[in-house]
CSV table of N, CA and C in Angstrom, one decimal:
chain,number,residue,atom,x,y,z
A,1,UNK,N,5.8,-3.7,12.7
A,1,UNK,CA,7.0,-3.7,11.9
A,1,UNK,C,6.5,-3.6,10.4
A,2,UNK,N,7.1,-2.7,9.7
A,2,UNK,CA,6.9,-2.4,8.4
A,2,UNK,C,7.8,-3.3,7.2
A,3,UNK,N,7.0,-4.0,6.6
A,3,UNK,CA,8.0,-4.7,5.9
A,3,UNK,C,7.5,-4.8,4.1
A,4,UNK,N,8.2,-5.1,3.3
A,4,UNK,CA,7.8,-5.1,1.7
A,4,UNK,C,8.4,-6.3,1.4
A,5,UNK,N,7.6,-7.4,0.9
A,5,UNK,CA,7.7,-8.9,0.1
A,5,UNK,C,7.8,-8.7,-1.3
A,6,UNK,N,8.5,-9.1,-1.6
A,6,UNK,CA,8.5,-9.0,-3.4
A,6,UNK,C,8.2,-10.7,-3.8
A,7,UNK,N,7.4,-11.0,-4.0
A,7,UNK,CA,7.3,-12.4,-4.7
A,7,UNK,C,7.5,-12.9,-6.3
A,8,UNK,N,7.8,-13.7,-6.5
A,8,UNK,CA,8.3,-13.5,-7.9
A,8,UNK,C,7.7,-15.2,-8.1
A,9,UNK,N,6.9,-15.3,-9.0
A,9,UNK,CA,6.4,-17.0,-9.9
A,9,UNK,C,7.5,-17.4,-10.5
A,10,UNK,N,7.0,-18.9,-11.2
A,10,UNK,CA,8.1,-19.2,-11.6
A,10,UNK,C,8.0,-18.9,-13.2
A,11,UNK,N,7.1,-18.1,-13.5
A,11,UNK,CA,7.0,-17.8,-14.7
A,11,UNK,C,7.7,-16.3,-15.0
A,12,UNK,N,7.8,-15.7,-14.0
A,12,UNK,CA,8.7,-14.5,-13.9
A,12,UNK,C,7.7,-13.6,-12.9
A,13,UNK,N,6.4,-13.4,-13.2
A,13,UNK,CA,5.8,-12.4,-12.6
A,13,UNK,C,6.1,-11.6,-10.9
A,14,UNK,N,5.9,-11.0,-11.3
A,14,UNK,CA,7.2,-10.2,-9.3
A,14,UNK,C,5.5,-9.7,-8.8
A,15,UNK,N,4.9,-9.8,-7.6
A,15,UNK,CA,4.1,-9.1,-7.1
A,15,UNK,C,4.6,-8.7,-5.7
A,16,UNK,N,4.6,-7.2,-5.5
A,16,UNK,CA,4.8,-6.7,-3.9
A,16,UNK,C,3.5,-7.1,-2.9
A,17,UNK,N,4.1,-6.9,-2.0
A,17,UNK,CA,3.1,-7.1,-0.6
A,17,UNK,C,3.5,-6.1,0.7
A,18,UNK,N,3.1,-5.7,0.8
A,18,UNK,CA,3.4,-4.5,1.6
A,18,UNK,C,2.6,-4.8,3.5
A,19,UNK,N,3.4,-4.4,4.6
A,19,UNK,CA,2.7,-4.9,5.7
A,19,UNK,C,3.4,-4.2,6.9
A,20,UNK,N,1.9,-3.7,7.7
A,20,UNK,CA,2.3,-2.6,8.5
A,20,UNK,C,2.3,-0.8,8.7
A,21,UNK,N,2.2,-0.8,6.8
A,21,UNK,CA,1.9,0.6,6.6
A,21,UNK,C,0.5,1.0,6.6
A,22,UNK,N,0.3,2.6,7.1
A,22,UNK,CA,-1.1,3.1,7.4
A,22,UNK,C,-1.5,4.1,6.0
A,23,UNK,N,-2.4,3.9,5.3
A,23,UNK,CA,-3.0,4.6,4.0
A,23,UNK,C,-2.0,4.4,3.0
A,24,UNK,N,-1.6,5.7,2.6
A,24,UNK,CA,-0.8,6.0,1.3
A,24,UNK,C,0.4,6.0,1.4
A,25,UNK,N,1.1,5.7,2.6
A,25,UNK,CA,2.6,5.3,2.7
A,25,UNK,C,3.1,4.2,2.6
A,26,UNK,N,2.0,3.0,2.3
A,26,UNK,CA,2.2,1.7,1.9
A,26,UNK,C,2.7,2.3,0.2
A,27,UNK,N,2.3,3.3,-0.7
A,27,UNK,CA,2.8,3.3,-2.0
A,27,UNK,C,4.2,4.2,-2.0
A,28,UNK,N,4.1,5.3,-1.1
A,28,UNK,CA,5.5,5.7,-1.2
A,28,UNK,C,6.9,4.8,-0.8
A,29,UNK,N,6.6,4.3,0.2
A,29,UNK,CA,7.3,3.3,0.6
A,29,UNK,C,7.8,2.1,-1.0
A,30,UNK,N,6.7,1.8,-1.5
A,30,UNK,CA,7.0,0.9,-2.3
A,30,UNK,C,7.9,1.3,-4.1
A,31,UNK,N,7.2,2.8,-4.0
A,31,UNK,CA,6.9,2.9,-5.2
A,31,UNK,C,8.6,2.9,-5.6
A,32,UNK,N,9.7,3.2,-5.4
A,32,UNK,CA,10.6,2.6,-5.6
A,32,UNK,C,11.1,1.1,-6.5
A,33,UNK,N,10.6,0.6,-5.9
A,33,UNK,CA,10.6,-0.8,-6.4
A,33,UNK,C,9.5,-1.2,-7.2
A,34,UNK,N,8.7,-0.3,-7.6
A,34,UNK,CA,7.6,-0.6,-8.6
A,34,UNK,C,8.5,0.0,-9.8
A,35,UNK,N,8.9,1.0,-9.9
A,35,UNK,CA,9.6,1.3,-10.7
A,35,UNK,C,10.6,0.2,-11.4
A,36,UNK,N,11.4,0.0,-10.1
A,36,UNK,CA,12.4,-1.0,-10.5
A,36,UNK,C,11.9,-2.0,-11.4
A,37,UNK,N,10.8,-3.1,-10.9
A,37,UNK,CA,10.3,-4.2,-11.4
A,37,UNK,C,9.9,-3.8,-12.8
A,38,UNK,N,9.1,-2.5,-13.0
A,38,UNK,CA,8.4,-2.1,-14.1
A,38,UNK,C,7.1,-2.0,-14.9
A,39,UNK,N,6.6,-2.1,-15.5
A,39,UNK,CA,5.2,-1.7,-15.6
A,39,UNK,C,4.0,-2.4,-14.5
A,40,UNK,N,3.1,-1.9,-13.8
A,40,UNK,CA,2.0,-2.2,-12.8
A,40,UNK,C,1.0,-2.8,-13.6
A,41,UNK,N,0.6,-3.7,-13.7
A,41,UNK,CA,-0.8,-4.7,-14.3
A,41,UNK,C,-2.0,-3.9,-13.5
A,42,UNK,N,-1.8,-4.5,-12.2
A,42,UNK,CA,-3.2,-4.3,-11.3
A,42,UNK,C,-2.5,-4.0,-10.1
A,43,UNK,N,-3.5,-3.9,-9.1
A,43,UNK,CA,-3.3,-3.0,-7.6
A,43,UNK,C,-4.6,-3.7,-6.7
A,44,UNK,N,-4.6,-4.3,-5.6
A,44,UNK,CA,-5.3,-4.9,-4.5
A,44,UNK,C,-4.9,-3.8,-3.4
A,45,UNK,N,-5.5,-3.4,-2.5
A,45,UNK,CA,-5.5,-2.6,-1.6
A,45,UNK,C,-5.8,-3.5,-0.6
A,46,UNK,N,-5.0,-3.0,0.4
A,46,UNK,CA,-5.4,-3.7,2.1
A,46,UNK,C,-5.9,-3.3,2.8
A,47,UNK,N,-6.9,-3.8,3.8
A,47,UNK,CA,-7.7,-3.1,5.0
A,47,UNK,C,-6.8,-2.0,5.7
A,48,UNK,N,-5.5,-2.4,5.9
A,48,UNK,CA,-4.6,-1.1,6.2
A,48,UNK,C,-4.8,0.1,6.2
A,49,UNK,N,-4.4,-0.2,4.3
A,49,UNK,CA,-4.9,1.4,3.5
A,49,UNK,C,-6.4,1.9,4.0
A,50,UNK,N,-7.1,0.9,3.7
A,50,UNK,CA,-8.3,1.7,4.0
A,50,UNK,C,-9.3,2.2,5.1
A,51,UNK,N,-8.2,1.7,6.4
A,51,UNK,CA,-8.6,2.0,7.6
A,51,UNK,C,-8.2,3.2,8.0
A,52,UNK,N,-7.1,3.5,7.4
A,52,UNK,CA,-6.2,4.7,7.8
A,52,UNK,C,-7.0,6.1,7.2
A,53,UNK,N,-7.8,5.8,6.3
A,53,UNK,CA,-8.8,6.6,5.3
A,53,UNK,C,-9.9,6.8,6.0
A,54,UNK,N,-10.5,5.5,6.5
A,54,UNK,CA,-11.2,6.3,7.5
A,54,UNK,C,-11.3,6.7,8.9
A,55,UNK,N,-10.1,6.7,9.0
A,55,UNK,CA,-9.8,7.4,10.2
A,55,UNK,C,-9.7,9.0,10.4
A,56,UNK,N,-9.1,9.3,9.1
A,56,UNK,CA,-8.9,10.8,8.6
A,56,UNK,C,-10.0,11.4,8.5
A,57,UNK,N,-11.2,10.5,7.8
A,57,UNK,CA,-12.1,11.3,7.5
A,57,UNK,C,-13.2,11.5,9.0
A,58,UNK,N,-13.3,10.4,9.6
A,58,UNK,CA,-13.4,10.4,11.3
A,58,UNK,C,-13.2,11.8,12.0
A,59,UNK,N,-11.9,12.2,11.5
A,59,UNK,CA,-10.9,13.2,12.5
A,59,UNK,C,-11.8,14.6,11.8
A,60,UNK,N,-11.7,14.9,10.6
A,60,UNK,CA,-12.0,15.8,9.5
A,60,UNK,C,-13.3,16.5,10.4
A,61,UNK,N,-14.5,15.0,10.0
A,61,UNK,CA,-15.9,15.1,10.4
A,61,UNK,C,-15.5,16.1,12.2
A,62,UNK,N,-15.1,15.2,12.7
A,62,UNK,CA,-15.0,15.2,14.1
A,62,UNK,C,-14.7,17.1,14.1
A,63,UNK,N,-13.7,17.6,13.1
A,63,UNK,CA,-13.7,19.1,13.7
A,63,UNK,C,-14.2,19.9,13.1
A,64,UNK,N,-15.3,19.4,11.9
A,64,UNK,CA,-16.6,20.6,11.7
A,64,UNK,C,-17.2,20.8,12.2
């Protein structure tokens, strides 16, 4: 199940969490709501994203 957490401190700060998505569709998915909240500080990546990355390049290799 694909889902997006928005957490918010009590100081104001909003951080997303994204869960379920494979590579770069964890940011399309989100990138809506990055907008909304407004300027991006920083960015943590999930084993998700980066599994899905090498998986592609797995497939790539695999048909040269």
């Amino acid at each position: 199940m694909k889902t997006i957490e928005i957490l918010v401190s009590p100081t104001g700060e909003s951080r997303l969490e994204t869960r379920g998505f494979q590579g770069s569709e964890c940011r399309e998915a989100s990138r809506f709501l990055e907008t909304a909240l407004g300027q991006q500080t920083s960015e943590t990546l999930t084993a998700e994203f980066h599994a899905s990355e090498i998986t592609q390049q797995n497939q790539i290799e695999q048909k040269e």
